Short mmCIF file of C-alpha atoms in Angstrom, two decimals:
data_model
loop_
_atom_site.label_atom_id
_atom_site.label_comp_id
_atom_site.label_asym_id
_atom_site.label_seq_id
_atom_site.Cartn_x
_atom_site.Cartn_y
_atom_site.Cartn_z
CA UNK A 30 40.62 156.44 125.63
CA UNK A 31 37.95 153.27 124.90
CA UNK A 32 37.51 155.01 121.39
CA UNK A 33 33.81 156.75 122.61
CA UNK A 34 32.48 153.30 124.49
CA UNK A 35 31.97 152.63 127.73
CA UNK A 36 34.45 150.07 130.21
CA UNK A 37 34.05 146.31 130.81
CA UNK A 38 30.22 146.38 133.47
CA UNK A 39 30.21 150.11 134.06
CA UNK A 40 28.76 150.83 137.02
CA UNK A 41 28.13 154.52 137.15
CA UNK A 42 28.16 157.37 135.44
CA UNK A 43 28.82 161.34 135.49
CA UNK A 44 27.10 163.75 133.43
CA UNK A 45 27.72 167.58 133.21
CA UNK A 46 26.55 170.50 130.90
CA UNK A 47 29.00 172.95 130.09
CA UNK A 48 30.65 174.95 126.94
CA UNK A 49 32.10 173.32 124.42
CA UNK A 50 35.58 174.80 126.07
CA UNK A 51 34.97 173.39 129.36
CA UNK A 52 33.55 169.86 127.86
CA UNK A 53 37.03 169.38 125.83
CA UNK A 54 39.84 170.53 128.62
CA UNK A 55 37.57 167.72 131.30
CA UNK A 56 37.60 165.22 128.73
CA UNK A 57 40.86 165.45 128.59
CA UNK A 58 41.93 165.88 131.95
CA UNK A 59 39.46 162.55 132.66
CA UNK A 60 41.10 160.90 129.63
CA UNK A 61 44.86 161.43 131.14
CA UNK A 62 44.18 161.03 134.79
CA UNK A 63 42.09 157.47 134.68
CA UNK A 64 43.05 153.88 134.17
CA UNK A 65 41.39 153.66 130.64
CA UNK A 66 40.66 150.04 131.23
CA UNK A 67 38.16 151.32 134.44
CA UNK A 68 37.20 154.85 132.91
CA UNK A 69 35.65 156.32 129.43
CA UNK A 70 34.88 159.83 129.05
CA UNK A 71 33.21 161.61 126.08
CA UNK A 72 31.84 165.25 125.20
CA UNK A 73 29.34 166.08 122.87
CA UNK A 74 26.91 169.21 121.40
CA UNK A 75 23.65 168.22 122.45
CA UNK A 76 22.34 170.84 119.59
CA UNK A 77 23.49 172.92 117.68
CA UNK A 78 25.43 175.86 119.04
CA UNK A 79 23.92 174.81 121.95
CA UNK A 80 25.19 173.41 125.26
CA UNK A 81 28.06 170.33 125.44
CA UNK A 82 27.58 167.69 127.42
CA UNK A 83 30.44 165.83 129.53
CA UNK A 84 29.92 161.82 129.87
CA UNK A 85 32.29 159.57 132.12
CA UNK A 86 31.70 156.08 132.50
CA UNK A 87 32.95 154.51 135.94
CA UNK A 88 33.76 150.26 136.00
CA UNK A 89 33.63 151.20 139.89
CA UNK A 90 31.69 153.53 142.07
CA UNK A 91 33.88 156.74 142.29
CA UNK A 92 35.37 159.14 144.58
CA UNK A 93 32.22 161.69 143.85
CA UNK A 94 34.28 164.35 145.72
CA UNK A 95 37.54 164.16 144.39
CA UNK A 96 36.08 164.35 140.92
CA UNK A 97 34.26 167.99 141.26
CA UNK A 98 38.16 168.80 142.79
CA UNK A 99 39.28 167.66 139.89
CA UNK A 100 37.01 169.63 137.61
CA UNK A 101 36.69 172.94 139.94
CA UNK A 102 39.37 174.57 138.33
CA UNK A 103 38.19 174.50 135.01
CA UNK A 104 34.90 175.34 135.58
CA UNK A 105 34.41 176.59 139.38
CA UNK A 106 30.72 175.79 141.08
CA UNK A 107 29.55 174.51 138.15
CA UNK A 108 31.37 170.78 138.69
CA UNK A 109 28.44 170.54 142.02
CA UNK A 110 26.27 170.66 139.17
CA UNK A 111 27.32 167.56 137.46
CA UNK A 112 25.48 164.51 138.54
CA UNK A 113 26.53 161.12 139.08
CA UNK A 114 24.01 158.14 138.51
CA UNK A 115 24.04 154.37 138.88
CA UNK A 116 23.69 152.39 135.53
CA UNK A 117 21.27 149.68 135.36
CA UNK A 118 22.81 146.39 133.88
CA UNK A 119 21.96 146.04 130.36
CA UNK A 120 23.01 145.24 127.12
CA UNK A 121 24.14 149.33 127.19
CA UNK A 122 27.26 148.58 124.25
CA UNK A 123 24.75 147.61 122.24
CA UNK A 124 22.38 149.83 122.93
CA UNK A 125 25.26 152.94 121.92
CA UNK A 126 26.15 151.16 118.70
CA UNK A 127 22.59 151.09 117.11
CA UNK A 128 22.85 155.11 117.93
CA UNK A 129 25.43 155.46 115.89
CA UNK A 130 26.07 156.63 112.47
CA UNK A 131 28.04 154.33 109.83
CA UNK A 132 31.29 155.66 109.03
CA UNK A 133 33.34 156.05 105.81
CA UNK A 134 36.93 156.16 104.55
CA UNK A 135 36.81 155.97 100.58
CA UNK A 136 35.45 152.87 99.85
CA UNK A 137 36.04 151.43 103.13
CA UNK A 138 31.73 151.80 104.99
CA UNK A 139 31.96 150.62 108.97
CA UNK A 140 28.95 149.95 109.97
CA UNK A 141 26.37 147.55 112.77
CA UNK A 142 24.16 144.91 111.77
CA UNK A 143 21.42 147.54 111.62
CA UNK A 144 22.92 149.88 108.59
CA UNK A 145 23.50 146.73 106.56
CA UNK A 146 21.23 148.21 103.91
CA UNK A 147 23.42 151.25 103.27
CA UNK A 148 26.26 149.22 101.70
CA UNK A 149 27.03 150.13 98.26
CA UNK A 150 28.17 147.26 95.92
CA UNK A 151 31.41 148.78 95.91
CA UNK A 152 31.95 149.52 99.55
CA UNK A 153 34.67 147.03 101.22
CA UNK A 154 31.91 147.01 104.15
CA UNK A 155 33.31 145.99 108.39
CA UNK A 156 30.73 145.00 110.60
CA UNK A 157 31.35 145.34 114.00
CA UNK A 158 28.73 143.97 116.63
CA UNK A 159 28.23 144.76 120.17
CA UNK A 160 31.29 143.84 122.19
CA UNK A 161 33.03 144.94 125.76
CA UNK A 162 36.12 146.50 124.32
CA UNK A 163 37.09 149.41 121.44
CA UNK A 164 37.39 150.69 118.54
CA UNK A 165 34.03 151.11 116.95
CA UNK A 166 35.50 153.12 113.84
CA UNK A 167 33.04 156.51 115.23
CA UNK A 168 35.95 158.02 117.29
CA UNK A 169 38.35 160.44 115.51
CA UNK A 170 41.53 158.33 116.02
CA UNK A 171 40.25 155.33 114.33
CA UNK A 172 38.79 157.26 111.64
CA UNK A 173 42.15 159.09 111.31
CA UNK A 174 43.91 155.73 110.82
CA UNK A 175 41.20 154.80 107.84
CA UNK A 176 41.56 157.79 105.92
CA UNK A 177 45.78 157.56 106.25
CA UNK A 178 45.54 154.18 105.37
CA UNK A 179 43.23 154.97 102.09
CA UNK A 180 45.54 157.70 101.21
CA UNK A 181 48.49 155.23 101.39
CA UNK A 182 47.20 152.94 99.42
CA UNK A 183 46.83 155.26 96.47
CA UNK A 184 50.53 155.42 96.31
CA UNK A 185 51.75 151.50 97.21
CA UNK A 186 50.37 148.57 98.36
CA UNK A 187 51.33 146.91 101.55
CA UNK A 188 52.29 143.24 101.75
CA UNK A 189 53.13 142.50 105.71
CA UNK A 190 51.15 144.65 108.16
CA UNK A 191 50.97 144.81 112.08
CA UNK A 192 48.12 146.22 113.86
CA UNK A 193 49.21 146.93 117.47
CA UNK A 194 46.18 147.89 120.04
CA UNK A 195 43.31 145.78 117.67
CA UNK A 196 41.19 146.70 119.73
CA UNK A 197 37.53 145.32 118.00
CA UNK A 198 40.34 144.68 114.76
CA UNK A 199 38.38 147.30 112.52
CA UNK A 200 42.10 148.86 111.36
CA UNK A 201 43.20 145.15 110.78
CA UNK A 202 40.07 144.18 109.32
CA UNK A 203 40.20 146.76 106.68
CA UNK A 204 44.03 145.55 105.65
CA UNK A 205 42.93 142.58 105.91
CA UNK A 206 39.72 142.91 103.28
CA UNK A 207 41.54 145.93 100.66
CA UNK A 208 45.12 143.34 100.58
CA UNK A 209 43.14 140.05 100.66
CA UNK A 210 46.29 138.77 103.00
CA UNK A 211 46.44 137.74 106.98
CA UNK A 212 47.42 140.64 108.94
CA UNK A 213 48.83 140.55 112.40
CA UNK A 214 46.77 142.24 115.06
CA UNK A 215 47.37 142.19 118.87
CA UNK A 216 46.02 144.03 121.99
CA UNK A 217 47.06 143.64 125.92
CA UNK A 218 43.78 143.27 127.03
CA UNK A 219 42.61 139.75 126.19
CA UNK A 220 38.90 140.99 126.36
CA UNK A 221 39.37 142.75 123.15
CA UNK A 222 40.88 140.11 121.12
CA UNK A 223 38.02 137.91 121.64
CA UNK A 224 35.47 140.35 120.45
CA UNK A 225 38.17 140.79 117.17
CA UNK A 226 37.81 136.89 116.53
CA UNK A 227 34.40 137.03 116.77
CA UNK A 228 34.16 140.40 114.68
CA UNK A 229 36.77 138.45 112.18
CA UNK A 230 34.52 135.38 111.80
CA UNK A 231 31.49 137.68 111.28
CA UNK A 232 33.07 139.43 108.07
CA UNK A 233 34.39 136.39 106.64
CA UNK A 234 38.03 136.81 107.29
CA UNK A 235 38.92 134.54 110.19
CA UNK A 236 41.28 132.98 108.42
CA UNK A 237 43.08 135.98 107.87
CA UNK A 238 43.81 137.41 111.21
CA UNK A 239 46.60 136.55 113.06
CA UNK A 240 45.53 137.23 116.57
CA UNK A 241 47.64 137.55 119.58
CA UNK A 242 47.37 138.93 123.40
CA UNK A 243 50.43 140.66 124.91
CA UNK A 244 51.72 144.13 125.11
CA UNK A 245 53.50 145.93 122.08
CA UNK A 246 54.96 143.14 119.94
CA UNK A 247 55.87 140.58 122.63
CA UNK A 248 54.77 137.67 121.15
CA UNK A 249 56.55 135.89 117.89
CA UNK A 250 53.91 137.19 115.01
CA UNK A 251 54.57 140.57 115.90
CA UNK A 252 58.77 140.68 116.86
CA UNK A 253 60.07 140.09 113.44
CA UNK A 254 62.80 142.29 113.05
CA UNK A 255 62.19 144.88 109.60
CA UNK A 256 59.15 142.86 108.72
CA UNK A 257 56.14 144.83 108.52
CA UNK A 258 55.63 147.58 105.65
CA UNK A 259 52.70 149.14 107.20
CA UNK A 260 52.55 149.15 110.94
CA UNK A 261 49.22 150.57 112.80
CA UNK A 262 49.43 151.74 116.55
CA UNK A 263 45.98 153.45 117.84
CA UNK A 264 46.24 153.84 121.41
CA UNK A 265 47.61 157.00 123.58
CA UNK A 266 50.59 159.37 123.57
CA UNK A 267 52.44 157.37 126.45
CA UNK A 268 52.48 153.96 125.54
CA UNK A 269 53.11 154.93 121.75
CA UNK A 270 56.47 157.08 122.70
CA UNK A 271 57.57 153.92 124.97
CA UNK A 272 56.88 151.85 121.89
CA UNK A 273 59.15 153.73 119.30
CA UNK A 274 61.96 151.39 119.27
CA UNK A 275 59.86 148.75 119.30
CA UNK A 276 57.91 149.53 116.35
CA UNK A 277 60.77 151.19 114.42
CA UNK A 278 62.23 147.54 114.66
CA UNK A 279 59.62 145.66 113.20
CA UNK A 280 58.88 148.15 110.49
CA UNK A 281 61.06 147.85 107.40
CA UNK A 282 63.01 150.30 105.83
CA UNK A 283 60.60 151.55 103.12
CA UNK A 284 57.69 151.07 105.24
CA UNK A 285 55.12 153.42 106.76
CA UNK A 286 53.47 153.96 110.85
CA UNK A 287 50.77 155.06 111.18
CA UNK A 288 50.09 156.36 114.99
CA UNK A 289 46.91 157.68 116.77
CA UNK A 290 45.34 158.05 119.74
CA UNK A 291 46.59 161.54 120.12
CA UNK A 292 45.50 164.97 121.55
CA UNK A 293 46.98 168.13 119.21
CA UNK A 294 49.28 168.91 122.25
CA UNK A 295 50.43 165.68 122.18
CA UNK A 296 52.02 165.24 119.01
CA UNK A 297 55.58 167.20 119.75
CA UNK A 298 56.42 164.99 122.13
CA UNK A 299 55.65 161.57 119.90
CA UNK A 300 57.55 163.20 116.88
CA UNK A 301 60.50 163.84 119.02
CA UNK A 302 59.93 159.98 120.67
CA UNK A 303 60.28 158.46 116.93
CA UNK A 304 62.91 160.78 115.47
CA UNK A 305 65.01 159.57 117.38
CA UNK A 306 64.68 156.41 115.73
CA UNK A 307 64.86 158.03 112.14
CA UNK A 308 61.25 158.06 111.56
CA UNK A 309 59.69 161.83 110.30
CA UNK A 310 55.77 163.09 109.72
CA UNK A 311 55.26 162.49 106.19
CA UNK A 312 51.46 163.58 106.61
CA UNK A 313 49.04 164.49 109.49
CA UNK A 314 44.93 163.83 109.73
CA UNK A 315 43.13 165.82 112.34
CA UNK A 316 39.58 164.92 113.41
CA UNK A 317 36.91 165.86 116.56
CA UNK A 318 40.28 166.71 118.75
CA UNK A 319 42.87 164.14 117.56
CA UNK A 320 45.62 163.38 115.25
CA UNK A 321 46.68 160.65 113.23
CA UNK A 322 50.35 160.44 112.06
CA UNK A 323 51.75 158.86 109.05
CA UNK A 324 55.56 158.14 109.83
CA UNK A 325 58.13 157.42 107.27
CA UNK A 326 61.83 156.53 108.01
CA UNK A 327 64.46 159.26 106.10
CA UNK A 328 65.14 162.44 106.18
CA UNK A 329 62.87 165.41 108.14
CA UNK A 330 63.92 167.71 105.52
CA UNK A 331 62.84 165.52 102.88
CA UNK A 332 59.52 165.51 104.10
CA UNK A 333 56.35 168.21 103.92
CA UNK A 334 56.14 170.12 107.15
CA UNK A 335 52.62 169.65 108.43
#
């Protein structure tokens, strides 16, 4: 998923008003089926108790017929109803930012250049301008990751942390501003770590951010064997099971991962992926759809069942 924005130049885009049922099992099945580098899908109430609407953004013009197949079975004739539209070229990331609402995790307020006035003295305030890659803090995965992260810090402090899949850097930013320490943040696509720098530079913490491009922890900030006390990983189920042993290595032995990027029926299968590298569900954050995990290594029985 590209956290609720759309992909690098989209050029089209499908639209479709359904029930809130329908709107959630295509999102998905959109969400799982298509290169999320070419492909963003999002579903919405437009009212209340009303009607959902279905949104997919295409970086190419797609197969319009093999996408109502795709749909038919989950809601029949109704996917010849859905409507696919060029997009005119504009500034459109922008344009969906400064529709947005300003989010908040305790005292941490993420907001756009156009909500600077609802700071509060006390807020430790991320402001992320209009880029071409992820992470704008609105969807439920990165919002998961804040709250986890506030609720972690009520019981330790972190010292070395690893933020893998920056995306725009807002999970590394917010280390980076509560710990007042450089944080390591990396992301495979190298489009995203240049709107992080830039984000970095525009909330005063350039100097903080070790930035890197590469997949996982392949480069030398990142692969440093039982390093990193808090380790962040916000992407999808797939890539974070094939990760487990990579982040179980870099994490120390009392430290903490915190994973998103997850549907509910995904989490099983990532518990199982990082059990078997002695890392248990200490506590679980659901929000719009998806869960954020907070893994600790030890014992599953010494743990809460969530």
């Amino acid at each position: 998923m590209l956290e609720g924005l759309h992909p690098n130049r989209p050029t089209h885009i499908f639209r479709i008003t359904t029930d809130e049922r329908s709107a959630r099992a295509m999102t998905d099945m959109i969400g799982e089926i298509f290169d999320p580098a070419e492909t963003a899908v999002a579903s919405f109430e437009t009212e209340d108790d009303g009607p959902w609407m279905l949104e997919a953004y295409f970086a190419h013009q797609p197969d319009e017929a093999a996408i109502r197949n795709l749909l038919r079975p989950i809601v029949g004739a109704e996917a010849d109803k859905g409507v696919f539209l060029p997009l005119e070229q504009k500034d459109w990331v922008k344009s969906s930012l400064e529709g947005l609402k300003p989010v908040r995790a305790g005292r941490i307020f993420v907001h756009g250049s156009h909500d600077r006035e609802q700071r509060l003295p006390s807020d430790i305030a991320i402001e992320i301008e209009a880029g071409l890659a992820f992470g704008t803090g609105h969807h439920g995965t990165t919002k998961g990751c804040l709250l986890a992260f506030v609720d972690e810090l009520k019981m330790r402090t972190p010292r070395h942390v690893l933020d893998v899949g920056t995306g725009t850097g807002i999970l590394a930013f917010a280390a980076a501003k509560v710990l007042k320490r450089p944080v390591v943040a990396g992301d495979i696509d190298p489009e995203a770590v240049r709107v992080a720098r830039e984000n970095a530079r525009l909330n005063g913490i350039g100097t903080w951010m070790r930035l890197y491009v590469g997949p996982g922890i392949r480069h030398a900030d990142a692969d440093r064997p039982g390093h990193f006390d808090l380790v962040f990983a916000n992407i999808l189920a797939k890539p974070l099971r094939m990760l487990a042993p990579a982040l179980a290595h870099v994490a120390s032995d009392d430290g903490t991962i915190i994973l998103s990027g997850l549907l509910y029926r995904d989490v099983p299968g990532v518990l199982s992926a990082y059990a078997h590298q002695g890392w248990y569900l200490q506590r679980r954050y659901n929000l719009d759809g998806w869960a954020a995990l907070v893994m600790t290594r030890g014992s599953a029985r010494a743990l809460p069942r969530l």
